[in-house]
Amino acid sequence: MSFRGSGGPIHMAASATFFAVGAPVTRADIPVLCADLAELVRGPGGGVVVCDVAGVVRPDVVTVEALARLRLTARRHGWSLVVTGAGPDLLELVRLLGLTDGLLQAGRQVEQREEAGGVEEVVDGRDSPR
């Protein structure tokens, strides 16, 4: 896994800090990713870290663990972490692990057949059960 290179996965922008996670992620990569993120956000201020996971091709539980640990690292330094570029496999895995609210809060789009958050179905008593 490459952490820094030409252009590198880490760069700064005026409104947010961008951090990319590529594939594959191993358990040994997690402390290095967290250290890189901590170095990036250390210091005064705070804001949003946009974590791009579009490069993750075959997500697994280790990928989700890495994202959770990155989120904790950002929070410890006064930043929030937003995950972008998540494919359907990663979204499903995060959902199955029950971490959707913790990892994919902002910018998450409602999938097909899924109700938007805060929407409740109203049942009419005159409707027959199916």
PDB file of C-alpha atoms in Angstrom, residues 15-129:
ATOM      1  CA  SER A  15     -12.174  24.122   3.046  1.00  0.00           C
ATOM      2  CA  ALA A  16     -11.227  20.553   3.983  1.00  0.00           C
ATOM      3  CA  THR A  17      -8.359  18.145   4.387  1.00  0.00           C
ATOM      4  CA  PHE A  18      -8.324  15.192   2.013  1.00  0.00           C
ATOM      5  CA  PHE A  19      -6.994  11.758   2.906  1.00  0.00           C
ATOM      6  CA  ALA A  20      -7.152   8.704   0.649  1.00  0.00           C
ATOM      7  CA  VAL A  21      -7.230   5.045   1.611  1.00  0.00           C
ATOM      8  CA  GLY A  22      -6.248   2.597  -1.118  1.00  0.00           C
ATOM      9  CA  ALA A  23      -6.391  -1.131  -1.406  1.00  0.00           C
ATOM     10  CA  PRO A  24      -5.579  -3.492   0.039  1.00  0.00           C
ATOM     11  CA  VAL A  25      -5.552  -2.414   3.667  1.00  0.00           C
ATOM     12  CA  THR A  26      -3.981  -4.826   6.152  1.00  0.00           C
ATOM     13  CA  ARG A  27      -4.011  -4.702   9.933  1.00  0.00           C
ATOM     14  CA  ALA A  28      -0.341  -3.665   9.807  1.00  0.00           C
ATOM     15  CA  ASP A  29      -1.332  -0.629   7.686  1.00  0.00           C
ATOM     16  CA  ILE A  30      -3.806   0.736  10.237  1.00  0.00           C
ATOM     17  CA  PRO A  31      -1.282   2.284  12.693  1.00  0.00           C
ATOM     18  CA  VAL A  32       0.607   3.856   9.774  1.00  0.00           C
ATOM     19  CA  LEU A  33      -2.601   5.323   8.314  1.00  0.00           C
ATOM     20  CA  CYS A  34      -3.591   6.700  11.732  1.00  0.00           C
ATOM     21  CA  ALA A  35      -0.125   8.182  12.286  1.00  0.00           C
ATOM     22  CA  ASP A  36      -0.220   9.842   8.847  1.00  0.00           C
ATOM     23  CA  LEU A  37      -3.653  11.296   9.581  1.00  0.00           C
ATOM     24  CA  ALA A  38      -2.594  12.462  13.058  1.00  0.00           C
ATOM     25  CA  GLU A  39       0.416  14.228  11.545  1.00  0.00           C
ATOM     26  CA  LEU A  40      -1.825  15.874   8.971  1.00  0.00           C
ATOM     27  CA  VAL A  41      -4.397  17.236  11.438  1.00  0.00           C
ATOM     28  CA  ARG A  42      -2.133  17.930  14.416  1.00  0.00           C
ATOM     29  CA  GLY A  43      -2.053  21.521  15.539  1.00  0.00           C
ATOM     30  CA  PRO A  44      -4.524  24.318  16.003  1.00  0.00           C
ATOM     31  CA  GLY A  45      -7.818  24.360  14.263  1.00  0.00           C
ATOM     32  CA  GLY A  46     -10.116  21.578  13.319  1.00  0.00           C
ATOM     33  CA  GLY A  47     -12.452  20.902  10.500  1.00  0.00           C
ATOM     34  CA  VAL A  48     -13.401  18.086   8.200  1.00  0.00           C
ATOM     35  CA  VAL A  49     -11.219  15.294   6.885  1.00  0.00           C
ATOM     36  CA  VAL A  50     -12.636  13.927   3.643  1.00  0.00           C
ATOM     37  CA  CYS A  51     -11.498  10.303   3.471  1.00  0.00           C
ATOM     38  CA  ASP A  52     -11.666   9.005  -0.092  1.00  0.00           C
ATOM     39  CA  VAL A  53     -12.082   5.223  -0.297  1.00  0.00           C
ATOM     40  CA  ALA A  54     -12.748   4.996  -4.036  1.00  0.00           C
ATOM     41  CA  GLY A  55      -9.485   3.037  -4.380  1.00  0.00           C
ATOM     42  CA  VAL A  56     -10.775   0.238  -2.143  1.00  0.00           C
ATOM     43  CA  VAL A  57     -11.715  -2.551  -4.544  1.00  0.00           C
ATOM     44  CA  ARG A  58     -12.349  -5.514  -2.229  1.00  0.00           C
ATOM     45  CA  PRO A  59     -13.369  -4.150   1.169  1.00  0.00           C
ATOM     46  CA  ASP A  60     -13.293  -6.421   4.185  1.00  0.00           C
ATOM     47  CA  VAL A  61     -13.609  -6.138   7.952  1.00  0.00           C
ATOM     48  CA  VAL A  62     -10.053  -4.774   8.159  1.00  0.00           C
ATOM     49  CA  THR A  63     -11.059  -1.932   5.818  1.00  0.00           C
ATOM     50  CA  VAL A  64     -13.962  -1.038   8.090  1.00  0.00           C
ATOM     51  CA  GLU A  65     -11.698  -1.268  11.147  1.00  0.00           C
ATOM     52  CA  ALA A  66      -9.235   1.097   9.466  1.00  0.00           C
ATOM     53  CA  LEU A  67     -11.998   3.618   8.757  1.00  0.00           C
ATOM     54  CA  ALA A  68     -13.247   3.413  12.342  1.00  0.00           C
ATOM     55  CA  ARG A  69      -9.740   3.956  13.703  1.00  0.00           C
ATOM     56  CA  LEU A  70      -9.167   6.861  11.305  1.00  0.00           C
ATOM     57  CA  ARG A  71     -12.397   8.439  12.511  1.00  0.00           C
ATOM     58  CA  LEU A  72     -11.243   8.109  16.126  1.00  0.00           C
ATOM     59  CA  THR A  73      -7.873   9.613  15.247  1.00  0.00           C
ATOM     60  CA  ALA A  74      -9.537  12.599  13.574  1.00  0.00           C
ATOM     61  CA  ARG A  75     -11.879  13.116  16.537  1.00  0.00           C
ATOM     62  CA  ARG A  76      -8.985  13.008  19.011  1.00  0.00           C
ATOM     63  CA  HIS A  77      -7.477  15.968  17.188  1.00  0.00           C
ATOM     64  CA  GLY A  78     -10.746  17.930  16.999  1.00  0.00           C
ATOM     65  CA  TRP A  79     -11.629  17.014  13.414  1.00  0.00           C
ATOM     66  CA  SER A  80     -14.545  15.109  11.940  1.00  0.00           C
ATOM     67  CA  LEU A  81     -14.104  12.462   9.253  1.00  0.00           C
ATOM     68  CA  VAL A  82     -16.397  12.041   6.260  1.00  0.00           C
ATOM     69  CA  VAL A  83     -16.047   8.972   4.050  1.00  0.00           C
ATOM     70  CA  THR A  84     -16.534   9.450   0.302  1.00  0.00           C
ATOM     71  CA  GLY A  85     -16.250   7.169  -2.701  1.00  0.00           C
ATOM     72  CA  ALA A  86     -17.559   4.085  -0.913  1.00  0.00           C
ATOM     73  CA  GLY A  87     -18.718   1.394  -3.324  1.00  0.00           C
ATOM     74  CA  PRO A  88     -21.741  -0.833  -2.779  1.00  0.00           C
ATOM     75  CA  ASP A  89     -19.667  -3.656  -1.226  1.00  0.00           C
ATOM     76  CA  LEU A  90     -18.168  -1.358   1.398  1.00  0.00           C
ATOM     77  CA  LEU A  91     -21.540   0.263   2.109  1.00  0.00           C
ATOM     78  CA  GLU A  92     -23.131  -3.162   2.607  1.00  0.00           C
ATOM     79  CA  LEU A  93     -20.305  -4.351   4.858  1.00  0.00           C
ATOM     80  CA  VAL A  94     -20.526  -1.229   7.031  1.00  0.00           C
ATOM     81  CA  ARG A  95     -24.299  -1.713   7.236  1.00  0.00           C
ATOM     82  CA  LEU A  96     -23.959  -5.386   8.197  1.00  0.00           C
ATOM     83  CA  LEU A  97     -21.510  -4.474  10.950  1.00  0.00           C
ATOM     84  CA  GLY A  98     -23.942  -1.858  12.284  1.00  0.00           C
ATOM     85  CA  LEU A  99     -21.567   1.066  11.779  1.00  0.00           C
ATOM     86  CA  THR A 100     -23.481   3.084   9.187  1.00  0.00           C
ATOM     87  CA  ASP A 101     -24.281   5.951  11.556  1.00  0.00           C
ATOM     88  CA  GLY A 102     -20.743   6.093  12.902  1.00  0.00           C
ATOM     89  CA  LEU A 103     -18.839   5.938   9.638  1.00  0.00           C
ATOM     90  CA  LEU A 104     -21.065   7.114   6.807  1.00  0.00           C
ATOM     91  CA  GLN A 105     -23.104   9.943   8.305  1.00  0.00           C
ATOM     92  CA  ALA A 106     -22.520  12.844   5.983  1.00  0.00           C
ATOM     93  CA  GLY A 107     -23.065  12.743   2.272  1.00  0.00           C
ATOM     94  CA  ARG A 108     -24.659   9.317   2.327  1.00  0.00           C
ATOM     95  CA  GLN A 109     -27.227   8.866  -0.375  1.00  0.00           C
ATOM     96  CA  VAL A 110     -30.376   6.848   0.119  1.00  0.00           C
ATOM     97  CA  GLU A 111     -30.193   3.555  -1.751  1.00  0.00           C
ATOM     98  CA  GLN A 112     -32.997   2.015  -3.757  1.00  0.00           C
ATOM     99  CA  ARG A 113     -35.912   0.755  -1.656  1.00  0.00           C
ATOM    100  CA  GLU A 114     -34.449   2.444   1.420  1.00  0.00           C
ATOM    101  CA  GLU A 115     -36.322   5.195   3.205  1.00  0.00           C
ATOM    102  CA  ALA A 116     -34.528   8.433   3.931  1.00  0.00           C
ATOM    103  CA  GLY A 117     -33.615   9.010   7.572  1.00  0.00           C
ATOM    104  CA  GLY A 118     -36.418  10.404   9.705  1.00  0.00           C
ATOM    105  CA  VAL A 119     -39.142   9.176   7.343  1.00  0.00           C
ATOM    106  CA  GLU A 120     -41.775   6.986   8.916  1.00  0.00           C
ATOM    107  CA  GLU A 121     -44.293   4.898   7.054  1.00  0.00           C
ATOM    108  CA  VAL A 122     -47.866   5.779   7.851  1.00  0.00           C
ATOM    109  CA  VAL A 123     -50.233   2.828   8.107  1.00  0.00           C
ATOM    110  CA  ASP A 124     -53.873   3.316   7.275  1.00  0.00           C
ATOM    111  CA  GLY A 125     -56.093   1.114   9.434  1.00  0.00           C
ATOM    112  CA  ARG A 126     -58.422   0.545   6.472  1.00  0.00           C
ATOM    113  CA  ASP A 127     -55.628  -1.129   4.444  1.00  0.00           C
ATOM    114  CA  SER A 128     -55.663  -4.894   4.524  1.00  0.00           C
ATOM    115  CA  PRO A 129     -52.424  -6.631   5.537  1.00  0.00           C
TER     116      PRO A 129
END
